[in-house]
Amino acid sequence: MNFDIEKIRKDFPILHQEINKRPLVYFDNAATTQKPSVVTQALADYYNQYNSNIHRGVHYLSNMATDAFENARKYIQLFINAKNAHEIIYTKGTTESINLVAYSFFKRFVKSGDNIIISALEHHSNIVPWQMACENHKAQLRVLPMNENGSLQLEKLNDLMDDKTRLVAINHVSNALGTINPIKEIISIAHSKNVPVLLDGAQAISHIKVDVQELDVEFYCFSGHKVFAPMGIGILYGKESLLNEMPPYQGGGEMIKEVSFEKTTYNELPFKFEAGTPSVGDVIGLHKALEYVQKLGLENIAAYEDELLEYATKRIQEIQDVRIFAKDISKTAVLSFLVGKIHPYDIGVLLDKMGIAVRTGHHCTQPIMDFYKIPGTVRASFAFYNTKQEIDLFIEALKKVCQILS
Ligand code: PLP
């Protein structure tokens, strides 16, 4: 491990509290991550010192806020190695980024009888917007199936595609299982038939270095709150050539060049897709969060989280009848499991009584649960501020819970 965990934990005040008279163990990082003080301080500084609406402002505060907002865009560009800052579109989150593409890409590129491909491992956010768009445009939604071990049946992708396939939209990492999908191969197969690819990076951005130019991916989406930034801010990266062709997603201020009652002309990128007042403070928070991650180093983060996952996977097998999902594949620090016939909800509620926060249920991936014929799982998901001592507390608590419930 190349970083000082005690020092890191001091940056996250929320971790230092008791829940139900026990020290908080926060293992719900796949749902949302905690925010370091540099992020909350940046929000406070913005609202206390230079809160102002951006662009077109002639006054000092507006210029300050605009600079911070646009500097953040440049930083995010470098963080994912996009070619241009105007390929970075601010949204509310991954969900909105996908909805934007589903609306706008479909309107421009998808006709009746066309099809697009998603996978069996998707979050509802990467299913429902496509279903809605397919319904509107009379297109077909095709699904790349999964294997029992939590991986995708990649060998079937080529056969699913034909000359009417317009897009492949797949997650980089599965939120329910942690599966790291073979995105390079997926992109290469799709591109061999000139099909563009959208990657849902909600679960990857805080664990894996993303280089959109090296990947040569057409769209990449993520949420700020999954990478230690505030809620309410997300990113859509899109290749300039495609974004330029796509019509605006929403109408309003900022996205126009000129408006008359007869005709409106649209603004250039990225503003064409950013109607209305954006969440300026949250953008500034996202900038700070990404700087924080960059300083730690994503390679260091991944190596440390791998250690945590390995340790937790080993220890949880001390529990009788435990079933670990996606145990033997390449994955991020997600431990999705069930114990015997105990309902996952009951485990989650009792763990909470012992100060341990995990998520239970279908994790917005009902098709995965249907595949396994289960109501849901218990999911413990780790971040770089978690420790092996916390895993020990979790395992001891889980043993007690299972004793009570079985
Ligand atoms: N995609 C994946 C893989 C996710 O894990 C999530 C959230 O859990 C989303 C999309 C939706 O993200 P948000 O709710 O931040 O828009």
Short mmCIF file of C-alpha atoms and ligand atoms in Angstrom, two decimals:
data_model
loop_
_atom_site.label_atom_id
_atom_site.label_comp_id
_atom_site.label_asym_id
_atom_site.label_seq_id
_atom_site.Cartn_x
_atom_site.Cartn_y
_atom_site.Cartn_z
CA MET A 1 0.00 0.00 0.00
CA ASN A 2 1.42 3.35 -1.07
CA PHE A 3 -0.72 5.68 0.99
CA ASP A 4 -1.36 6.50 4.59
CA ILE A 5 -4.81 5.20 5.49
CA GLU A 6 -5.01 6.97 8.86
CA LYS A 7 -4.22 10.29 7.21
CA ILE A 8 -6.78 9.61 4.47
CA ARG A 9 -9.51 8.78 6.96
CA LYS A 10 -8.97 12.13 8.68
CA ASP A 11 -10.05 13.75 5.40
CA PHE A 12 -13.52 12.16 5.72
CA PRO A 13 -15.20 13.50 8.88
CA ILE A 14 -18.37 11.47 8.29
CA LEU A 15 -16.49 8.22 8.94
CA HIS A 16 -15.72 9.21 12.53
CA GLN A 17 -19.07 8.71 14.17
CA GLU A 18 -21.07 6.07 15.97
CA ILE A 19 -24.24 4.57 14.53
CA ASN A 20 -26.37 2.64 17.00
CA LYS A 21 -23.55 3.05 19.54
CA ARG A 22 -21.03 1.29 17.29
CA PRO A 23 -18.32 2.83 15.15
CA LEU A 24 -19.69 3.41 11.66
CA VAL A 25 -18.45 0.94 9.05
CA TYR A 26 -19.45 2.38 5.70
CA PHE A 27 -19.52 -0.36 3.06
CA ASP A 28 -22.07 1.20 0.70
CA ASN A 29 -19.63 2.94 -1.60
CA ALA A 30 -21.10 1.59 -4.82
CA ALA A 31 -24.31 3.48 -3.98
CA THR A 32 -22.48 6.68 -3.13
CA THR A 33 -19.05 7.64 -1.87
CA GLN A 34 -18.22 9.94 1.03
CA LYS A 35 -16.74 13.39 0.42
CA PRO A 36 -13.34 14.57 1.67
CA SER A 37 -13.12 17.92 3.49
CA VAL A 38 -11.48 19.55 0.46
CA VAL A 39 -14.73 18.95 -1.43
CA THR A 40 -17.11 20.16 1.28
CA GLN A 41 -14.81 23.14 1.92
CA ALA A 42 -14.83 24.03 -1.79
CA LEU A 43 -18.65 24.01 -1.72
CA ALA A 44 -18.69 26.22 1.39
CA ASP A 45 -16.14 28.60 -0.18
CA TYR A 46 -18.20 28.86 -3.35
CA TYR A 47 -21.45 29.63 -1.53
CA ASN A 48 -19.82 31.89 1.08
CA GLN A 49 -17.51 33.80 -1.24
CA TYR A 50 -18.39 33.76 -4.93
CA ASN A 51 -21.83 32.25 -5.55
CA SER A 52 -23.02 33.80 -8.79
CA ASN A 53 -24.60 32.78 -12.05
CA ILE A 54 -22.06 32.03 -14.75
CA HIS A 55 -21.34 33.12 -18.34
CA ARG A 56 -22.27 36.53 -19.70
CA GLY A 57 -21.76 38.06 -16.26
CA VAL A 58 -20.02 41.42 -16.27
CA HIS A 59 -19.31 41.47 -12.57
CA TYR A 60 -16.45 40.13 -10.50
CA LEU A 61 -18.25 37.25 -8.80
CA SER A 62 -19.76 35.99 -12.01
CA ASN A 63 -16.36 35.98 -13.67
CA MET A 64 -14.87 34.14 -10.73
CA ALA A 65 -17.61 31.49 -10.81
CA THR A 66 -17.34 31.15 -14.60
CA ASP A 67 -13.57 30.65 -14.40
CA ALA A 68 -13.95 27.97 -11.74
CA PHE A 69 -16.70 26.26 -13.74
CA GLU A 70 -14.71 26.21 -16.99
CA ASN A 71 -11.41 25.31 -15.28
CA ALA A 72 -13.18 22.28 -13.86
CA ARG A 73 -14.21 21.28 -17.37
CA LYS A 74 -10.56 21.42 -18.48
CA TYR A 75 -9.51 19.34 -15.49
CA ILE A 76 -12.16 16.69 -16.22
CA GLN A 77 -11.02 16.66 -19.85
CA LEU A 78 -7.49 15.82 -18.69
CA PHE A 79 -8.73 13.34 -16.08
CA ILE A 80 -10.30 11.12 -18.76
CA ASN A 81 -7.92 12.31 -21.50
CA ALA A 82 -10.57 13.71 -23.82
CA LYS A 83 -9.24 15.52 -26.87
CA ASN A 84 -11.28 18.70 -26.28
CA ALA A 85 -12.83 20.40 -23.25
CA HIS A 86 -16.02 20.99 -25.25
CA GLU A 87 -16.51 17.22 -25.44
CA ILE A 88 -17.21 17.30 -21.67
CA ILE A 89 -20.92 17.94 -21.05
CA TYR A 90 -22.17 18.65 -17.54
CA THR A 91 -25.28 16.68 -16.56
CA LYS A 92 -26.98 15.72 -13.28
CA GLY A 93 -25.40 12.29 -13.30
CA THR A 94 -24.95 9.07 -15.23
CA THR A 95 -28.70 8.67 -15.57
CA GLU A 96 -29.11 12.02 -17.23
CA SER A 97 -26.06 11.46 -19.43
CA ILE A 98 -27.55 8.22 -20.76
CA ASN A 99 -30.99 9.80 -21.21
CA LEU A 100 -29.40 12.63 -23.16
CA VAL A 101 -27.78 10.20 -25.59
CA ALA A 102 -30.88 8.00 -25.75
CA TYR A 103 -32.96 11.01 -26.76
CA SER A 104 -30.57 12.91 -28.93
CA PHE A 105 -28.56 10.14 -30.62
CA PHE A 106 -31.76 8.27 -31.42
CA LYS A 107 -33.38 11.34 -32.88
CA ARG A 108 -30.46 11.83 -35.26
CA PHE A 109 -29.28 8.30 -36.03
CA VAL A 110 -31.94 5.65 -35.29
CA LYS A 111 -34.82 4.74 -37.57
CA SER A 112 -37.66 2.26 -37.40
CA GLY A 113 -36.30 -1.30 -37.76
CA ASP A 114 -32.83 -0.43 -36.39
CA ASN A 115 -31.49 -2.03 -33.22
CA ILE A 116 -29.13 -1.27 -30.36
CA ILE A 117 -27.36 -3.62 -27.96
CA ILE A 118 -27.07 -3.49 -24.19
CA SER A 119 -26.02 -6.29 -21.81
CA ALA A 120 -27.61 -8.48 -19.17
CA LEU A 121 -25.45 -6.79 -16.54
CA GLU A 122 -26.88 -3.28 -16.84
CA HIS A 123 -28.17 -0.93 -14.15
CA HIS A 124 -31.77 0.14 -14.84
CA SER A 125 -30.30 3.51 -15.91
CA ASN A 126 -28.70 1.78 -18.86
CA ILE A 127 -31.84 -0.20 -19.75
CA VAL A 128 -34.92 1.96 -19.36
CA PRO A 129 -33.81 5.05 -21.36
CA TRP A 130 -33.01 2.74 -24.31
CA GLN A 131 -36.33 0.92 -23.95
CA MET A 132 -38.13 4.26 -24.03
CA ALA A 133 -36.14 5.46 -27.06
CA CYS A 134 -36.65 2.13 -28.87
CA GLU A 135 -40.38 2.38 -28.25
CA ASN A 136 -40.47 5.96 -29.58
CA HIS A 137 -38.48 5.11 -32.70
CA LYS A 138 -39.76 1.55 -33.28
CA ALA A 139 -36.28 0.13 -32.83
CA GLN A 140 -35.28 -3.14 -31.23
CA LEU A 141 -33.36 -3.61 -27.96
CA ARG A 142 -31.00 -6.58 -28.04
CA VAL A 143 -29.31 -7.98 -24.94
CA LEU A 144 -25.86 -9.56 -24.70
CA PRO A 145 -26.35 -12.44 -22.22
CA MET A 146 -24.33 -13.15 -19.08
CA ASN A 147 -22.71 -16.26 -17.62
CA GLU A 148 -23.35 -17.84 -14.23
CA ASN A 149 -19.98 -16.49 -13.02
CA GLY A 150 -21.09 -12.87 -13.58
CA SER A 151 -19.20 -12.25 -16.82
CA LEU A 152 -20.64 -11.40 -20.24
CA GLN A 153 -20.93 -13.87 -23.12
CA LEU A 154 -18.63 -11.74 -25.23
CA GLU A 155 -18.43 -14.35 -27.99
CA LYS A 156 -22.11 -13.63 -28.76
CA LEU A 157 -21.63 -9.91 -29.43
CA ASN A 158 -20.57 -10.28 -33.02
CA ASP A 159 -23.62 -12.39 -33.87
CA LEU A 160 -25.99 -9.94 -32.17
CA MET A 161 -24.85 -7.15 -34.48
CA ASP A 162 -26.05 -6.63 -38.01
CA ASP A 163 -26.15 -3.77 -40.50
CA LYS A 164 -29.03 -2.19 -38.59
CA THR A 165 -27.17 -2.00 -35.26
CA ARG A 166 -26.69 1.65 -34.34
CA LEU A 167 -25.14 1.55 -30.86
CA VAL A 168 -23.68 -0.73 -28.20
CA ALA A 169 -24.32 0.60 -24.65
CA ILE A 170 -22.64 -1.36 -21.85
CA ASN A 171 -21.37 -0.69 -18.37
CA HIS A 172 -17.66 -0.56 -17.72
CA VAL A 173 -18.19 -2.14 -14.28
CA SER A 174 -21.33 -3.85 -12.96
CA ASN A 175 -22.71 -2.21 -9.83
CA ALA A 176 -24.44 -5.35 -8.55
CA LEU A 177 -21.51 -7.75 -8.97
CA GLY A 178 -18.40 -5.62 -9.56
CA THR A 179 -17.62 -7.37 -12.88
CA ILE A 180 -15.06 -5.40 -14.90
CA ASN A 181 -16.28 -5.84 -18.45
CA PRO A 182 -13.81 -6.40 -21.33
CA ILE A 183 -14.47 -2.96 -22.77
CA LYS A 184 -11.50 -2.91 -25.14
CA GLU A 185 -12.73 -6.09 -26.83
CA ILE A 186 -16.32 -4.82 -26.87
CA ILE A 187 -15.25 -1.57 -28.53
CA SER A 188 -13.08 -3.40 -31.02
CA ILE A 189 -15.91 -5.81 -32.01
CA ALA A 190 -18.41 -2.93 -32.30
CA HIS A 191 -16.01 -0.76 -34.29
CA SER A 192 -15.26 -3.62 -36.69
CA LYS A 193 -18.86 -3.07 -37.85
CA ASN A 194 -18.69 0.73 -37.52
CA VAL A 195 -21.01 0.69 -34.51
CA PRO A 196 -20.37 3.38 -31.88
CA VAL A 197 -20.13 2.48 -28.18
CA LEU A 198 -21.44 4.15 -25.03
CA LEU A 199 -19.86 3.11 -21.74
CA ASP A 200 -21.65 3.59 -18.44
CA GLY A 201 -18.69 4.35 -16.22
CA ALA A 202 -20.63 5.05 -12.99
CA GLN A 203 -18.87 2.20 -11.14
CA ALA A 204 -15.51 2.47 -12.86
CA ILE A 205 -14.52 6.09 -12.48
CA SER A 206 -13.38 5.82 -8.85
CA HIS A 207 -11.45 2.58 -9.35
CA ILE A 208 -10.00 2.43 -12.88
CA LYS A 209 -7.99 4.91 -14.96
CA VAL A 210 -10.10 5.91 -17.95
CA ASP A 211 -8.53 7.20 -21.17
CA VAL A 212 -11.29 7.88 -23.67
CA GLN A 213 -8.88 8.53 -26.53
CA GLU A 214 -6.97 5.31 -25.96
CA LEU A 215 -10.29 3.43 -25.70
CA ASP A 216 -11.52 5.31 -28.76
CA VAL A 217 -14.99 5.16 -27.18
CA GLU A 218 -17.78 7.38 -28.55
CA PHE A 219 -19.54 8.16 -25.24
CA TYR A 220 -18.49 7.76 -21.60
CA CYS A 221 -20.80 8.63 -18.68
CA PHE A 222 -20.23 8.97 -14.94
CA SER A 223 -21.65 10.54 -11.77
CA GLY A 224 -19.77 12.87 -9.46
CA HIS A 225 -21.21 11.37 -6.30
CA LYS A 226 -19.64 7.97 -7.07
CA VAL A 227 -16.20 9.55 -7.15
CA PHE A 228 -16.18 11.50 -3.85
CA ALA A 229 -17.86 14.60 -5.34
CA PRO A 230 -21.28 16.08 -4.55
CA MET A 231 -24.56 14.62 -5.74
CA GLY A 232 -26.29 16.37 -8.64
CA ILE A 233 -23.36 16.56 -11.04
CA GLY A 234 -22.38 14.11 -13.75
CA ILE A 235 -20.46 13.96 -16.98
CA LEU A 236 -21.20 12.93 -20.50
CA TYR A 237 -18.11 12.65 -22.65
CA GLY A 238 -18.90 12.42 -26.34
CA LYS A 239 -16.79 12.55 -29.48
CA GLU A 240 -17.09 16.00 -31.00
CA SER A 241 -18.11 14.66 -34.42
CA LEU A 242 -21.14 12.87 -32.96
CA LEU A 243 -22.15 15.56 -30.46
CA ASN A 244 -22.10 18.11 -33.27
CA GLU A 245 -24.56 16.04 -35.26
CA MET A 246 -26.92 15.40 -32.36
CA PRO A 247 -29.82 17.79 -31.65
CA PRO A 248 -30.14 19.47 -28.23
CA TYR A 249 -31.70 17.42 -25.46
CA GLN A 250 -33.46 20.25 -23.62
CA GLY A 251 -34.37 23.79 -24.60
CA GLY A 252 -33.81 26.89 -22.49
CA GLY A 253 -31.23 29.50 -21.62
CA GLU A 254 -27.54 28.93 -22.39
CA MET A 255 -28.11 26.40 -25.17
CA ILE A 256 -29.05 29.03 -27.77
CA LYS A 257 -27.24 31.47 -30.02
CA GLU A 258 -30.27 33.50 -31.03
CA VAL A 259 -33.96 33.26 -30.24
CA SER A 260 -36.89 34.80 -32.02
CA PHE A 261 -40.49 33.62 -32.15
CA GLU A 262 -39.89 32.43 -35.70
CA LYS A 263 -36.64 30.56 -35.21
CA THR A 264 -33.96 29.62 -32.68
CA THR A 265 -30.35 28.81 -33.50
CA TYR A 266 -28.42 26.61 -31.13
CA ASN A 267 -25.21 27.29 -29.28
CA GLU A 268 -21.99 25.40 -29.97
CA LEU A 269 -20.57 22.57 -27.87
CA PRO A 270 -20.70 22.04 -24.95
CA PHE A 271 -23.39 24.66 -24.27
CA LYS A 272 -25.83 23.20 -26.79
CA PHE A 273 -26.43 20.39 -24.28
CA GLU A 274 -26.39 22.50 -21.10
CA ALA A 275 -29.76 24.26 -20.95
CA GLY A 276 -30.49 26.29 -17.82
CA THR A 277 -28.45 27.27 -14.79
CA PRO A 278 -26.03 24.46 -13.99
CA SER A 279 -24.97 23.20 -10.59
CA VAL A 280 -21.89 25.42 -10.37
CA GLY A 281 -20.88 24.56 -6.80
CA ASP A 282 -21.12 20.84 -7.52
CA VAL A 283 -18.93 21.22 -10.62
CA ILE A 284 -16.30 22.91 -8.45
CA GLY A 285 -16.70 20.09 -5.91
CA LEU A 286 -16.17 17.51 -8.66
CA HIS A 287 -12.97 19.26 -9.72
CA LYS A 288 -11.65 19.04 -6.14
CA ALA A 289 -12.70 15.40 -5.77
CA LEU A 290 -10.90 14.37 -8.97
CA GLU A 291 -7.78 16.23 -7.83
CA TYR A 292 -7.97 14.30 -4.57
CA VAL A 293 -8.24 10.97 -6.42
CA GLN A 294 -5.45 11.93 -8.80
CA LYS A 295 -3.17 12.72 -5.87
CA LEU A 296 -3.74 9.29 -4.33
CA GLY A 297 -3.31 7.64 -7.73
CA LEU A 298 -5.87 5.30 -9.24
CA GLU A 299 -3.29 2.49 -9.44
CA ASN A 300 -2.64 2.79 -5.68
CA ILE A 301 -6.37 2.93 -5.01
CA ALA A 302 -7.04 -0.18 -7.12
CA ALA A 303 -4.19 -2.14 -5.52
CA TYR A 304 -5.39 -1.29 -2.01
CA GLU A 305 -9.02 -2.05 -2.78
CA ASP A 306 -8.01 -5.38 -4.34
CA GLU A 307 -6.32 -6.24 -1.02
CA LEU A 308 -9.52 -5.37 0.84
CA LEU A 309 -11.64 -7.46 -1.52
CA GLU A 310 -9.33 -10.45 -1.27
CA TYR A 311 -9.32 -10.25 2.51
CA ALA A 312 -13.09 -9.85 2.75
CA THR A 313 -13.69 -12.71 0.29
CA LYS A 314 -11.45 -14.99 2.32
CA ARG A 315 -12.99 -14.07 5.65
CA ILE A 316 -16.62 -14.24 4.57
CA GLN A 317 -16.10 -17.88 3.66
CA GLU A 318 -15.85 -18.61 7.39
CA ILE A 319 -19.63 -18.23 7.32
CA GLN A 320 -21.59 -21.38 6.68
CA ASP A 321 -23.72 -21.51 3.51
CA VAL A 322 -22.41 -18.23 2.15
CA ARG A 323 -22.87 -17.80 -1.61
CA ILE A 324 -20.61 -15.21 -3.20
CA PHE A 325 -21.62 -13.89 -6.61
CA ALA A 326 -19.03 -13.29 -9.34
CA LYS A 327 -16.34 -14.65 -7.03
CA ASP A 328 -13.73 -15.73 -9.54
CA ILE A 329 -13.70 -13.02 -12.17
CA SER A 330 -11.94 -9.72 -12.59
CA LYS A 331 -13.89 -7.21 -10.51
CA THR A 332 -13.78 -4.07 -8.42
CA ALA A 333 -14.14 -4.12 -4.63
CA VAL A 334 -17.73 -5.39 -4.50
CA LEU A 335 -18.76 -8.37 -2.41
CA SER A 336 -22.27 -9.44 -3.38
CA PHE A 337 -23.51 -12.40 -1.38
CA LEU A 338 -26.33 -14.36 0.25
CA VAL A 339 -26.30 -16.64 3.28
CA GLY A 340 -28.41 -19.81 3.09
CA LYS A 341 -32.06 -18.94 2.78
CA ILE A 342 -31.84 -15.74 4.85
CA HIS A 343 -33.45 -12.76 3.13
CA PRO A 344 -30.84 -10.11 2.23
CA TYR A 345 -33.02 -7.35 3.70
CA ASP A 346 -32.96 -9.00 7.14
CA ILE A 347 -29.18 -9.20 7.06
CA GLY A 348 -28.92 -5.52 6.09
CA VAL A 349 -31.27 -4.34 8.84
CA LEU A 350 -29.46 -6.27 11.56
CA LEU A 351 -26.03 -5.21 10.33
CA ASP A 352 -27.21 -1.61 10.54
CA LYS A 353 -28.05 -2.16 14.21
CA MET A 354 -24.35 -2.93 14.63
CA GLY A 355 -23.20 0.21 12.84
CA ILE A 356 -22.49 -1.47 9.50
CA ALA A 357 -23.90 0.10 6.33
CA VAL A 358 -24.36 -2.29 3.40
CA ARG A 359 -26.91 -2.29 0.60
CA THR A 360 -29.48 -5.01 0.07
CA GLY A 361 -31.95 -5.75 -2.69
CA HIS A 362 -31.79 -5.80 -6.46
CA HIS A 363 -29.38 -2.85 -6.73
CA CYS A 364 -31.38 -1.46 -9.68
CA THR A 365 -30.43 -4.56 -11.67
CA GLN A 366 -33.55 -6.69 -11.57
CA PRO A 367 -32.59 -8.67 -14.70
CA ILE A 368 -29.45 -9.92 -12.91
CA MET A 369 -31.54 -11.02 -9.94
CA ASP A 370 -33.98 -12.75 -12.31
CA PHE A 371 -31.05 -14.50 -13.97
CA TYR A 372 -29.96 -15.94 -10.61
CA LYS A 373 -33.61 -16.43 -9.51
CA ILE A 374 -33.03 -14.55 -6.26
CA PRO A 375 -34.82 -11.57 -4.70
CA GLY A 376 -31.59 -9.65 -4.23
CA THR A 377 -28.19 -9.82 -2.59
CA VAL A 378 -26.32 -8.19 0.25
CA ARG A 379 -23.66 -5.94 -1.23
CA ALA A 380 -20.62 -4.71 0.66
CA SER A 381 -18.64 -2.31 -1.51
CA PHE A 382 -15.31 -0.86 -0.45
CA ALA A 383 -13.44 2.40 -1.02
CA PHE A 384 -9.84 3.41 -0.31
CA TYR A 385 -10.79 4.78 3.12
CA ASN A 386 -11.99 1.37 4.34
CA THR A 387 -9.75 -0.94 6.36
CA LYS A 388 -9.21 -4.62 7.14
CA GLN A 389 -10.20 -3.84 10.75
CA GLU A 390 -13.58 -2.72 9.43
CA ILE A 391 -13.87 -5.94 7.47
CA ASP A 392 -13.19 -7.86 10.72
CA LEU A 393 -15.99 -5.93 12.45
CA PHE A 394 -18.27 -6.69 9.50
CA ILE A 395 -17.51 -10.43 9.53
CA GLU A 396 -17.99 -10.74 13.30
CA ALA A 397 -21.29 -8.83 13.04
CA LEU A 398 -22.39 -10.97 10.10
CA LYS A 399 -21.67 -14.15 12.09
CA LYS A 400 -23.92 -12.87 14.88
CA VAL A 401 -26.65 -11.85 12.41
CA CYS A 402 -26.63 -15.29 10.80
CA GLN A 403 -26.83 -16.96 14.21
CA ILE A 404 -29.86 -14.84 15.08
CA LEU A 405 -31.60 -15.39 11.75
CA SER A 406 -30.95 -19.06 11.09
N1 PLP B 1 -25.04 2.94 -13.86
C1 PLP B 1 -24.47 2.24 -12.88
C2 PLP B 1 -23.59 1.07 -13.22
C3 PLP B 1 -24.69 2.59 -11.55
O1 PLP B 1 -24.14 1.90 -10.58
C4 PLP B 1 -25.53 3.71 -11.27
C5 PLP B 1 -25.85 4.06 -9.88
O2 PLP B 1 -25.80 3.24 -8.99
C6 PLP B 1 -26.07 4.41 -12.35
C7 PLP B 1 -25.81 4.00 -13.62
C8 PLP B 1 -26.93 5.62 -12.12
O3 PLP B 1 -26.17 6.62 -11.53
P1 PLP B 1 -26.89 7.96 -10.99
O4 PLP B 1 -28.01 7.50 -10.12
O5 PLP B 1 -25.80 8.65 -10.25
O6 PLP B 1 -27.36 8.71 -12.18
#
